[in-house]
Short mmCIF file of C-alpha atoms in Angstrom, two decimals:
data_model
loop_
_atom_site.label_atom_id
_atom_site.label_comp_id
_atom_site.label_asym_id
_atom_site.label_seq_id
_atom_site.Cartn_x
_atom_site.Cartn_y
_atom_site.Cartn_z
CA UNK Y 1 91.64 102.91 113.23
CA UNK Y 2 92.40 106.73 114.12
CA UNK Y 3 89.53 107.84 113.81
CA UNK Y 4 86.61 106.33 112.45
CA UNK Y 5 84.07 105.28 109.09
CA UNK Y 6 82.03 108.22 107.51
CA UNK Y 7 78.36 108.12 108.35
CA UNK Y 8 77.85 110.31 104.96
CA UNK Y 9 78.37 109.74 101.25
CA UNK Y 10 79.27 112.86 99.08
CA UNK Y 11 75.27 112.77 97.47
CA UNK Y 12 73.26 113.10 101.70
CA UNK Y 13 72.85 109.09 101.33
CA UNK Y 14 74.19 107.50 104.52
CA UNK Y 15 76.64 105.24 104.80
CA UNK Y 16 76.22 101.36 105.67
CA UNK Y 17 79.07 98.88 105.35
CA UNK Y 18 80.06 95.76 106.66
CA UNK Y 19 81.73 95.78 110.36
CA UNK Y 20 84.46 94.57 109.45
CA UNK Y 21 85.37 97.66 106.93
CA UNK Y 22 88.07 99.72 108.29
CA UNK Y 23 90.25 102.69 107.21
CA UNK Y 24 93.61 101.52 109.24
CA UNK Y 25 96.52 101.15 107.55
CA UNK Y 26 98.52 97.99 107.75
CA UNK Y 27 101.01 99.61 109.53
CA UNK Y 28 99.66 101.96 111.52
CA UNK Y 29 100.19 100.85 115.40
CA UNK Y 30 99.19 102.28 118.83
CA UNK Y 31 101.20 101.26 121.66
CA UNK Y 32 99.86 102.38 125.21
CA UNK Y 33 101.43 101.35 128.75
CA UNK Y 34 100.10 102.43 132.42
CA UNK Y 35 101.63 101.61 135.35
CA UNK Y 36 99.49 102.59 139.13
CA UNK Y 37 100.44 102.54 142.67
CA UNK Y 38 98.35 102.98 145.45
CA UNK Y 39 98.81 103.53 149.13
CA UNK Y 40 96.17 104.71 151.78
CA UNK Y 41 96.46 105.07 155.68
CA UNK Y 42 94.20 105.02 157.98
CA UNK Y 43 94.31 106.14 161.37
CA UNK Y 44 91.68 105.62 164.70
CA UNK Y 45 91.81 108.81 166.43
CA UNK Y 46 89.50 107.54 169.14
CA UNK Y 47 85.52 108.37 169.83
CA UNK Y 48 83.89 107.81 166.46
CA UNK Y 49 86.54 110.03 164.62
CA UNK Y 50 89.16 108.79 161.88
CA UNK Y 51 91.88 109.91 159.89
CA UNK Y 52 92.49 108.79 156.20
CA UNK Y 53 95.18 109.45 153.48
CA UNK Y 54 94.95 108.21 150.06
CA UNK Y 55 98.16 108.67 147.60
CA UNK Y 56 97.84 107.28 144.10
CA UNK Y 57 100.87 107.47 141.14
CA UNK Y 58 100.05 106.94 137.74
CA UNK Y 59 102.08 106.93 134.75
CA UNK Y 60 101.08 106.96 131.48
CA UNK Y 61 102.81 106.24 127.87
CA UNK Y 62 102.20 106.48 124.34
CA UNK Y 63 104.19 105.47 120.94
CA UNK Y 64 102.19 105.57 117.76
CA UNK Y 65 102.17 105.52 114.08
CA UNK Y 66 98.76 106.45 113.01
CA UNK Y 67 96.53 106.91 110.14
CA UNK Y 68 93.72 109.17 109.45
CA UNK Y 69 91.19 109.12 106.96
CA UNK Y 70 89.18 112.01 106.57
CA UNK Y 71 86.35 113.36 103.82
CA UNK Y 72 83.29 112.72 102.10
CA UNK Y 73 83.49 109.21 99.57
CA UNK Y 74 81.33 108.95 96.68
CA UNK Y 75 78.72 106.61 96.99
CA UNK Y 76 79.05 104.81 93.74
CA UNK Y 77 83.30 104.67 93.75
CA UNK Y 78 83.99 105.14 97.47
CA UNK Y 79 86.29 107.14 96.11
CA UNK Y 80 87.08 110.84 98.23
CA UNK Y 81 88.79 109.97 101.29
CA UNK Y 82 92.24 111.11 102.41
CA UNK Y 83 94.89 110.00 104.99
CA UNK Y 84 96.84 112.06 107.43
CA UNK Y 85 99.75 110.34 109.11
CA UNK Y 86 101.23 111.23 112.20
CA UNK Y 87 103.88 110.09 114.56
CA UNK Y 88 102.83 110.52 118.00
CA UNK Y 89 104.49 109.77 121.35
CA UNK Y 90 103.43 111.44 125.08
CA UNK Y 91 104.55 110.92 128.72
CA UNK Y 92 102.19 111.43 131.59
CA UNK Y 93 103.18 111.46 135.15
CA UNK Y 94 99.86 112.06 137.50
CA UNK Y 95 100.36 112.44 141.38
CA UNK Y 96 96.89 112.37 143.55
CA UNK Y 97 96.64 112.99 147.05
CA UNK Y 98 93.95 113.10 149.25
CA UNK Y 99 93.00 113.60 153.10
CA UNK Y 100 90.37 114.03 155.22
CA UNK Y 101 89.01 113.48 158.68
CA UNK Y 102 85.55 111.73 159.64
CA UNK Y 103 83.38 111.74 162.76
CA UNK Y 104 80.39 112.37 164.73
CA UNK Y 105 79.96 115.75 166.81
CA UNK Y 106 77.07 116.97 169.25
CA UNK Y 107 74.91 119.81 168.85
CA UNK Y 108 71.20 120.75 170.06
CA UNK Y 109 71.35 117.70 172.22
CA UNK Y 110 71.76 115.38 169.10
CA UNK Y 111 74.40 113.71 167.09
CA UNK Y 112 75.74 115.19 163.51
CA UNK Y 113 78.40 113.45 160.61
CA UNK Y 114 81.12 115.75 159.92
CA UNK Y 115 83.97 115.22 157.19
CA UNK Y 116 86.68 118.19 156.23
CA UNK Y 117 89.81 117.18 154.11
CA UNK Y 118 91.84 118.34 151.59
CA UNK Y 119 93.22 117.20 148.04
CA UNK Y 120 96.05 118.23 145.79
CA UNK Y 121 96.67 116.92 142.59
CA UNK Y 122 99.00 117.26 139.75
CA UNK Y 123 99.25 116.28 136.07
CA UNK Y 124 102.36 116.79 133.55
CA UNK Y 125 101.95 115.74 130.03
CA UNK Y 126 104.79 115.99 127.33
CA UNK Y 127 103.88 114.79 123.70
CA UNK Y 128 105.55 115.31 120.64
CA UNK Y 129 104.44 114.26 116.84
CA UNK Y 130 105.37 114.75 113.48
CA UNK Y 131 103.31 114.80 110.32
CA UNK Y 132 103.43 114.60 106.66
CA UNK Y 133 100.66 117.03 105.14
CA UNK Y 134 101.16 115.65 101.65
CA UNK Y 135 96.98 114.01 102.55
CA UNK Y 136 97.23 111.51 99.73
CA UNK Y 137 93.94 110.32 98.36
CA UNK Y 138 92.84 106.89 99.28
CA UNK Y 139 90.95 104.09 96.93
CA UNK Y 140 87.76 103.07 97.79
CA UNK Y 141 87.60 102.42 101.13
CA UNK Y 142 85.16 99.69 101.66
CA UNK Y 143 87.77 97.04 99.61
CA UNK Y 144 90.50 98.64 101.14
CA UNK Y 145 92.82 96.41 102.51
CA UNK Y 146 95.51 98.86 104.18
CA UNK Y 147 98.21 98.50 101.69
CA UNK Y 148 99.59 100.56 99.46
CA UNK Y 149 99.44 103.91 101.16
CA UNK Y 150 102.93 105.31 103.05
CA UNK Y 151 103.91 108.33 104.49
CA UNK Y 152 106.76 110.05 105.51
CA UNK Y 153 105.74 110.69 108.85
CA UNK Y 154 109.29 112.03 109.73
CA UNK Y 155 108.35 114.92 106.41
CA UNK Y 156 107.72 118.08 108.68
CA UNK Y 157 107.96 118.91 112.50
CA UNK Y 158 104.96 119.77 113.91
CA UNK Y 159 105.70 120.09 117.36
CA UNK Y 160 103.90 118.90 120.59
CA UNK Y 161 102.81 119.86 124.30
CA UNK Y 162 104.60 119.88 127.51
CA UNK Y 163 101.87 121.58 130.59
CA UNK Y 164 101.59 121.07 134.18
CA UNK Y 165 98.03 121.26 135.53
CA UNK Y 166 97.33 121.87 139.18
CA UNK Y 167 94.51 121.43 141.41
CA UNK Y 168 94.09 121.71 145.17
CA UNK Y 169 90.78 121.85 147.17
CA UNK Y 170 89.69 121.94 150.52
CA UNK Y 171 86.12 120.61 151.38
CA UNK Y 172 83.97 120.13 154.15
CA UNK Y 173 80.48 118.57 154.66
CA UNK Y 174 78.36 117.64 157.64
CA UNK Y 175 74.82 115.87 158.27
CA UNK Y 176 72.51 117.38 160.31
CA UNK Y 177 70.25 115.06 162.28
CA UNK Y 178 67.43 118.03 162.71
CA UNK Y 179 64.91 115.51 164.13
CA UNK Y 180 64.73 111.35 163.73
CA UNK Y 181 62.82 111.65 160.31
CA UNK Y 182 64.63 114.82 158.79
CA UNK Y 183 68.42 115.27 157.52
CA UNK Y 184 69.66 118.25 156.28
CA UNK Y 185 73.23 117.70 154.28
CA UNK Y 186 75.28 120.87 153.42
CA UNK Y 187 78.72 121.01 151.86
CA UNK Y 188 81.19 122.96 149.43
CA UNK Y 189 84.64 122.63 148.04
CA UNK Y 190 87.13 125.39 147.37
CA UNK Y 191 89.48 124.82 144.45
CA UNK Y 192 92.49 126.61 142.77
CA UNK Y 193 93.45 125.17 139.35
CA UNK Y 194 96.19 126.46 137.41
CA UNK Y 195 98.01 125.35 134.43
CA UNK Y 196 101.58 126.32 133.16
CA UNK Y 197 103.40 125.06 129.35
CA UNK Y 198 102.44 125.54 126.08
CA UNK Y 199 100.40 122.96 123.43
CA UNK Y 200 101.96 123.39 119.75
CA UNK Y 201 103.07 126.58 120.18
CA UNK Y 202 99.53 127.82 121.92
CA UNK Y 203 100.07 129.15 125.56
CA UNK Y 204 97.85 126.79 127.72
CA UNK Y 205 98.45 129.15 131.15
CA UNK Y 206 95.32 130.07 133.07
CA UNK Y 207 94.82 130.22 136.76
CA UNK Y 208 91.43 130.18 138.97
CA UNK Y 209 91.67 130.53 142.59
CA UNK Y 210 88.73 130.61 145.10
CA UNK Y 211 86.48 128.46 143.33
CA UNK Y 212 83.56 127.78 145.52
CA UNK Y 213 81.37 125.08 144.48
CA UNK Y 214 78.57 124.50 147.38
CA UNK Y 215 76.08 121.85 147.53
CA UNK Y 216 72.39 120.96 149.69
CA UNK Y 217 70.43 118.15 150.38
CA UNK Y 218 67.44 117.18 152.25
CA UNK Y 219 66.29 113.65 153.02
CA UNK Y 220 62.78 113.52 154.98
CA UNK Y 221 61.27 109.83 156.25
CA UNK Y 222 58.04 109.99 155.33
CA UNK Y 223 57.26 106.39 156.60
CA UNK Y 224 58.99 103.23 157.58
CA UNK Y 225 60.30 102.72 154.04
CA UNK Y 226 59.73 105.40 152.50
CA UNK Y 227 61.93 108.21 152.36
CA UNK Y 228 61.93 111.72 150.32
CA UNK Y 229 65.22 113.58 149.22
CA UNK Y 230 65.66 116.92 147.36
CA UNK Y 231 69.61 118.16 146.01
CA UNK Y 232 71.01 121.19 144.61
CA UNK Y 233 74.57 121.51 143.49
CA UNK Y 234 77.24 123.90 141.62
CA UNK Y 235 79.20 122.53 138.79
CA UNK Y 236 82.85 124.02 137.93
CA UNK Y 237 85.04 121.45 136.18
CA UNK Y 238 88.02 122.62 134.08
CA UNK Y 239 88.04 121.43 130.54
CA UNK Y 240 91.42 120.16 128.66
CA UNK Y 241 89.81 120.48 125.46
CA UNK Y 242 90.68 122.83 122.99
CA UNK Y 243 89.61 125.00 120.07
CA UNK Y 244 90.43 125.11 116.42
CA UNK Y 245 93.04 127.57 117.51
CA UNK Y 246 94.80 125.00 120.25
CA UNK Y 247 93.75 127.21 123.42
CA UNK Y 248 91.63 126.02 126.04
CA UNK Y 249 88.28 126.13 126.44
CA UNK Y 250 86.40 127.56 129.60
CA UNK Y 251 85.41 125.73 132.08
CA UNK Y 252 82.21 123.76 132.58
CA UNK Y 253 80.21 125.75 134.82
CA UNK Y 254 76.56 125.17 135.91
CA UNK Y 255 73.77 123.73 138.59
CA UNK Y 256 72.01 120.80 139.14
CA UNK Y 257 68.68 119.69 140.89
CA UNK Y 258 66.85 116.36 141.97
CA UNK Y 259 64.04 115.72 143.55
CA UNK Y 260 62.90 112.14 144.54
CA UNK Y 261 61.36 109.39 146.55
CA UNK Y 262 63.07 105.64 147.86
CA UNK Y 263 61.34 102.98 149.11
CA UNK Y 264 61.77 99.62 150.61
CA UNK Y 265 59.74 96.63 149.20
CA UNK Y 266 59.27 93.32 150.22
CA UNK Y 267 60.65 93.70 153.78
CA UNK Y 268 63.51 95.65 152.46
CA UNK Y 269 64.83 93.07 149.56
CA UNK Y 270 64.00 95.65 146.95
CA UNK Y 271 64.83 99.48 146.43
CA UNK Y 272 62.56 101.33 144.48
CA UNK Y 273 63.70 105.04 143.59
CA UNK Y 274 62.22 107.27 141.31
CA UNK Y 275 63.77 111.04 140.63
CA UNK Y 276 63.15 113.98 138.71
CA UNK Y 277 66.12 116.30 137.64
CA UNK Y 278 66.88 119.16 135.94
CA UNK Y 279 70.89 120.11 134.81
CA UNK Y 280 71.98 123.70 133.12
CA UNK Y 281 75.59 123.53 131.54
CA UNK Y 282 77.46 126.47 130.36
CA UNK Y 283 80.83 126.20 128.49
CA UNK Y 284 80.21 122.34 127.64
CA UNK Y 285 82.55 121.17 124.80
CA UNK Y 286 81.51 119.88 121.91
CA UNK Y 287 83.07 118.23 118.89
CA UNK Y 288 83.92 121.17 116.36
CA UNK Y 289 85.21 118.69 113.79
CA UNK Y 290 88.30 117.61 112.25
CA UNK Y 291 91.13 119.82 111.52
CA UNK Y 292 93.12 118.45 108.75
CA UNK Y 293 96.06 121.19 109.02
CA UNK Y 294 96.88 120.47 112.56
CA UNK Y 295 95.42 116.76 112.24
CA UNK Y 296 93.46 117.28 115.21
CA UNK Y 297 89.64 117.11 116.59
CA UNK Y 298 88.97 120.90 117.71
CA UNK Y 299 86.06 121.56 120.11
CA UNK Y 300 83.68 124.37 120.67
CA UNK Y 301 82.06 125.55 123.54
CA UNK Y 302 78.30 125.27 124.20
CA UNK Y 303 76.14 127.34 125.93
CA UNK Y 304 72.97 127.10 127.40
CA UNK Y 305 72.32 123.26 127.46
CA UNK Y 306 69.80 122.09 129.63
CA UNK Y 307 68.28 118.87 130.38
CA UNK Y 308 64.99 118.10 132.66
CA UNK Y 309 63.62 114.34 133.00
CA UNK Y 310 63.06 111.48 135.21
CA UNK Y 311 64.77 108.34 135.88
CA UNK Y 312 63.16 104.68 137.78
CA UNK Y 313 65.00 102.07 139.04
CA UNK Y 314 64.45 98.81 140.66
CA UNK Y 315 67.48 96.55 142.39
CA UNK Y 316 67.06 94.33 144.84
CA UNK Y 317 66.51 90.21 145.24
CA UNK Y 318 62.85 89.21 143.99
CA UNK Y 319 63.23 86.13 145.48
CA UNK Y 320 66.11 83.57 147.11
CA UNK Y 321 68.96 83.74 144.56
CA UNK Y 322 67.01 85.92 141.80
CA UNK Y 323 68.65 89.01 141.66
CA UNK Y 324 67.07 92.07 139.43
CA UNK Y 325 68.06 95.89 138.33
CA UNK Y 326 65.73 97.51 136.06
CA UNK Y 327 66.10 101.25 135.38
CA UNK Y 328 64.48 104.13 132.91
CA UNK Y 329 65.32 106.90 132.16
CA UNK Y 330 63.55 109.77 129.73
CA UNK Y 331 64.72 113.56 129.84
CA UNK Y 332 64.37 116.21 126.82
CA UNK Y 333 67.64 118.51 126.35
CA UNK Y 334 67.36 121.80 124.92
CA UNK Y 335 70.20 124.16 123.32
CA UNK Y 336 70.11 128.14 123.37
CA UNK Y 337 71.89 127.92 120.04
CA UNK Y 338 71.24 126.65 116.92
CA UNK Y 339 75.16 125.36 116.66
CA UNK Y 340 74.43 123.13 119.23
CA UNK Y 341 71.13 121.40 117.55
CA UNK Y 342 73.65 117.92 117.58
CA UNK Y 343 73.91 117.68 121.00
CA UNK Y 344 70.50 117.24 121.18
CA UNK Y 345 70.20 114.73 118.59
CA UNK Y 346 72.95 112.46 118.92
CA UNK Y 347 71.96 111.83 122.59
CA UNK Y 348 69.23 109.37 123.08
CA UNK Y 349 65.58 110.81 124.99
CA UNK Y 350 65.09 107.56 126.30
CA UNK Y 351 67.10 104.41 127.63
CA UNK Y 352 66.26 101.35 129.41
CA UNK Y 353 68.64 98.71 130.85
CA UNK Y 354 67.92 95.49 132.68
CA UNK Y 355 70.29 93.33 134.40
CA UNK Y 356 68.83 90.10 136.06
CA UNK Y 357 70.91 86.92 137.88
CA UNK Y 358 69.51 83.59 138.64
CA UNK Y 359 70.87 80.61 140.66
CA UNK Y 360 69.48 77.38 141.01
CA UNK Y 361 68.62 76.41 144.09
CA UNK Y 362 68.63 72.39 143.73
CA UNK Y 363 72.11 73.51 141.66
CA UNK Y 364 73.82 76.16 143.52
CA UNK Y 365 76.99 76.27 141.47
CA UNK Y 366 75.14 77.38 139.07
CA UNK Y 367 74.32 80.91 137.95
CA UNK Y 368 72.88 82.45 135.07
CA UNK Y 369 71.47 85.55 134.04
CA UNK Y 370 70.58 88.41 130.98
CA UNK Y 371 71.03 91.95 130.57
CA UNK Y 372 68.99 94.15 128.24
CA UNK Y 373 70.10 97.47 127.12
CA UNK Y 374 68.24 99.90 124.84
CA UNK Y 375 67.92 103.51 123.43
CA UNK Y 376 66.05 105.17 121.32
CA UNK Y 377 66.71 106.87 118.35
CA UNK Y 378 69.31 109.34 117.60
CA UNK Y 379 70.72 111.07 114.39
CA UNK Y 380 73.30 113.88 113.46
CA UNK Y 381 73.41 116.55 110.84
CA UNK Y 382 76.29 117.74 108.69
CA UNK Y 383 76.44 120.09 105.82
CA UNK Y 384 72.67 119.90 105.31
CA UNK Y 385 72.42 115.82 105.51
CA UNK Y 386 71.26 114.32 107.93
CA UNK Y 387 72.92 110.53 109.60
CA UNK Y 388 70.43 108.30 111.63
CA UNK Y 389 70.90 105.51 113.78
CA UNK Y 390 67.27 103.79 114.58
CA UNK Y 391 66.69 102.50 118.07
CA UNK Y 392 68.18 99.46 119.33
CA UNK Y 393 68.39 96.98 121.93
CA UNK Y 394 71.56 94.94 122.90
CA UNK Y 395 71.32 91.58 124.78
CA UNK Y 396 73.41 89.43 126.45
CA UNK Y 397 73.66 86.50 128.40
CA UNK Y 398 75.85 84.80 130.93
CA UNK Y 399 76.06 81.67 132.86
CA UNK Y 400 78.53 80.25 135.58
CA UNK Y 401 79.24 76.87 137.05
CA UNK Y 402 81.46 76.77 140.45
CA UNK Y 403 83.72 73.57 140.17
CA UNK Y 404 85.23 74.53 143.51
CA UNK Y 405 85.08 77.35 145.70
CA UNK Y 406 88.17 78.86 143.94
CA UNK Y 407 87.69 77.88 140.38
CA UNK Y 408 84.76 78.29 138.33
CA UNK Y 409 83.55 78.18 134.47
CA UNK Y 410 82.26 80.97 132.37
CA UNK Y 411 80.12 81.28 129.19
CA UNK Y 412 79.44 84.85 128.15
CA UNK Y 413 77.34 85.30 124.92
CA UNK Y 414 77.49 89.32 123.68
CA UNK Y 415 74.32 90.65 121.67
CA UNK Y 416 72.78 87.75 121.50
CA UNK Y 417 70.71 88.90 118.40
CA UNK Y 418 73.20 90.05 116.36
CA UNK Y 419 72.25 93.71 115.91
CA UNK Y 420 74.34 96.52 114.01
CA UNK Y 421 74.85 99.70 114.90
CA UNK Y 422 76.55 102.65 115.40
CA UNK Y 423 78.48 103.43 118.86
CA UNK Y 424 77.30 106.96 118.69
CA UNK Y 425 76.98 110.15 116.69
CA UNK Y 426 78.94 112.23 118.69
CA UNK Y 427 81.69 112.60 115.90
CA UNK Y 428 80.91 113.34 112.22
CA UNK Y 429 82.34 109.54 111.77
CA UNK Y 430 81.61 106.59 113.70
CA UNK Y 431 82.48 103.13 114.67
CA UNK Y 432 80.25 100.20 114.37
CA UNK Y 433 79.25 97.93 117.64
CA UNK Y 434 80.95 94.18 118.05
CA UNK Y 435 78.63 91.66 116.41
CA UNK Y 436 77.53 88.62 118.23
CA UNK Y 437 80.39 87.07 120.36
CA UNK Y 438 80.66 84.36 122.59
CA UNK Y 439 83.69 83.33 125.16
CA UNK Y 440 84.40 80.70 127.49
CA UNK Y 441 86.82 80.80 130.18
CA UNK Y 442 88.03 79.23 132.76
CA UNK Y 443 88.61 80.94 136.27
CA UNK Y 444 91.08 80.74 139.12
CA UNK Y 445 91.22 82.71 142.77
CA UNK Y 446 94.02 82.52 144.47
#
């Protein structure tokens, strides 16, 4: 699917389908290829201090026929979707670079970490599509089996992208060892971004320079194992999404705080942290919806988001060969507008996760071991009705044998109790999660 299942009939009711519904047609296709290299030196500069150069090439295709459905069905015929069709190809060529130097320096009679490098990296993207905006109607789209719907998707030209987006930065950031117990960290980077092409006939062309994004830390040892840190960053990230009218929208921009406390337990085996934060976002985009003249997903820009909370967590070995991670995490958002009530409700208050590994010790080969994840509940509104998905908890279990030290056997067994639900409520549609699923496999290291 392009796209995804409506979470609302026509009449407010929700929508709830079996899993295996989908709106794809049977021809629709998406092809995607990546290719990567990577190369990094490293070089010993003598007396603690080191040299390091990281280059990585990426390139990136796509060739598509896709299918869109789109609209409200009515509940009783299903009837009130539409398709869009488009043909859709795009290049992109990414070049990263990145270098820095690391070391130790003196100062006040004691030792300090110092690291100063700089990056540069560059994206070009070229994509092209055509459309046909005839939007024929669909049947109903829970029987549907993705026959009996083509499109012209050679009908009308509707253009495509080609940008270049820049970034370089220069950063620096040392550790200050003020006494034995207290560490003071203080950093920044300095960024230009610029970007040069169009996007369907929209100038994208913008340029910052001189970004300064600076960041502090603290980290006190209050006791043997038990230490106390406090943080404070900047955020400025550019955004590549775009509004209903195909420009760009402003960068992210905000600030972050933590405060916390780690500790060592059980002579060091476990990590306890607990930590209190509080994040202001400017700028942050947001779906708008779906734009069914330029077949895209537009995005709007929200301001004044803020979230405050707490998060626990727990890894470590409880005992020989039981490992454990437990974490929680609760935080209330809140929204300076009332456009942005969504954000707040399709992103769950509260989440806990639990991962936990066991092996035998009279069967060492052997290894087994859960994981628990849950949220609460979250919902979305749209035209006045409102889509819910309830709380939920996903669990899954694994277990593997060693046959030899390079080949092994695997049983994986995902949510284990079955449950249905929605990925998220981010978009005005939705896809559902994979039902239970189990796999066996064989492994080989070579």
């Amino acid at each position: 699917m392009w796209g995804a299942l409506p979470l609302l009939y026509s009449d407010g009711s929700e929508v709830s389908v079996d899993r295996s519904t989908s709106t794809a047609s049977d021809w629709a296709g998406w092809i995607s290829k990546e290719a990567q290299a990577f190369a990094e030196v490293v070089h010993d500069l003598g007396n603690g201090w080191q040299l390091k150069g990281t280059y990585t090439y990426i390139k990136h295709n796509e060739d598509a026929d896709l299918f869109y459905a789109f609209g409200t069905p009515d509940r009783e015929t299903g009837l009130g979707l539409y398709g869009y069709g488009s043909d859709y190809t795009e290049h992109n060529t990414m070049d990263l670079f990145d270098v820095y130097v690391s070391g130790q320096y003196p100062l006040a009679g004691r030792e300090h970490d110092l690291v100063l490098g700089y990056s540069w990296s560059e994206s070009v993207v070229d994509n092209f599509s055509f459309m046909d905006d005839d939007f024929p109607a669909m049947p109903d789209f829970r029987t549907w089996n993705g026959s009996g719907i083509n499109i012209n998707l050679r009908d009308i030209v509707r253009g495509g992208a080609d940008y270049k987006d820049r970034q370089r930065s220069i950063y620096g950031a040392t550790r200050l060892s003020v006494t034995d117990k207290l560490k003071v960290l203080l950093g920044a980077r300095v960024t230009d971004w610029d970007t040069t092409g169009e996007s369907y006939g929209v100038s994208q062309d913008s340029k910052y320079s001189g970004v300064t994004t600076p960041y502090a830390g603290v980290v006190y040892q209050l006791l043997d194992h038990v230490a106390l840190y406090a943080s404070y960053t900047d955020i400025f990230t550019q955004q590549t999404e775009e509004d209903i009218n195909g420009s760009r929208l402003d960068p992210l921009e905000g600030r972050s705080y933590e405060v916390g406390v780690k500790s060592e337990l059980m002579d060091g085996r476990l990590l306890l942290s607990v930590a209190a934060f509080d994040i202001e976002q400017e700028n942050l985009a947001v779906s708008g919806g779906f734009n069914p003249m330029t077949g895209d997903e537009y995005y709007e820009s929200s301001d004044g988001i803020s979230s405050q909370g707490f998060e626990i967590e727990l890894v470590g070995e409880v005992t020989r060969g039981w490992d454990v991670m437990v974490g929680y995490t609760n935080f209330d958002m809140d929204a300076s507008q009332q456009a942005d009530e969504n954000v707040i409700r399709f992103t769950p208050d509260k989440t806990f996760r639990l991962a936990s590994s066991y092996r035998l010790l009279w069967l060492p080969a052997l290894k087994m071991g859960v994981s628990v994840k849950w949220q609460d509940e979250t919902s979305r509104v749209d035209g006045g009705a409102e889509a819910t998905q309830d709380s939920y908890k996903l669990v899954d279990l694994f277990a593997n044998y060693d046959l030899r030290d390079n080949l092994s056997l695997s049983l994986n067994v995902k949510n284990v109790t079955d449950e249905k639900y929605f990925t998220s409520l981010y978009w005005a549609q939705s896809y559902y999660g994979a039902p239970a699923m189990a796999t066996a496999s064989i492994n080989w290291r070579y």
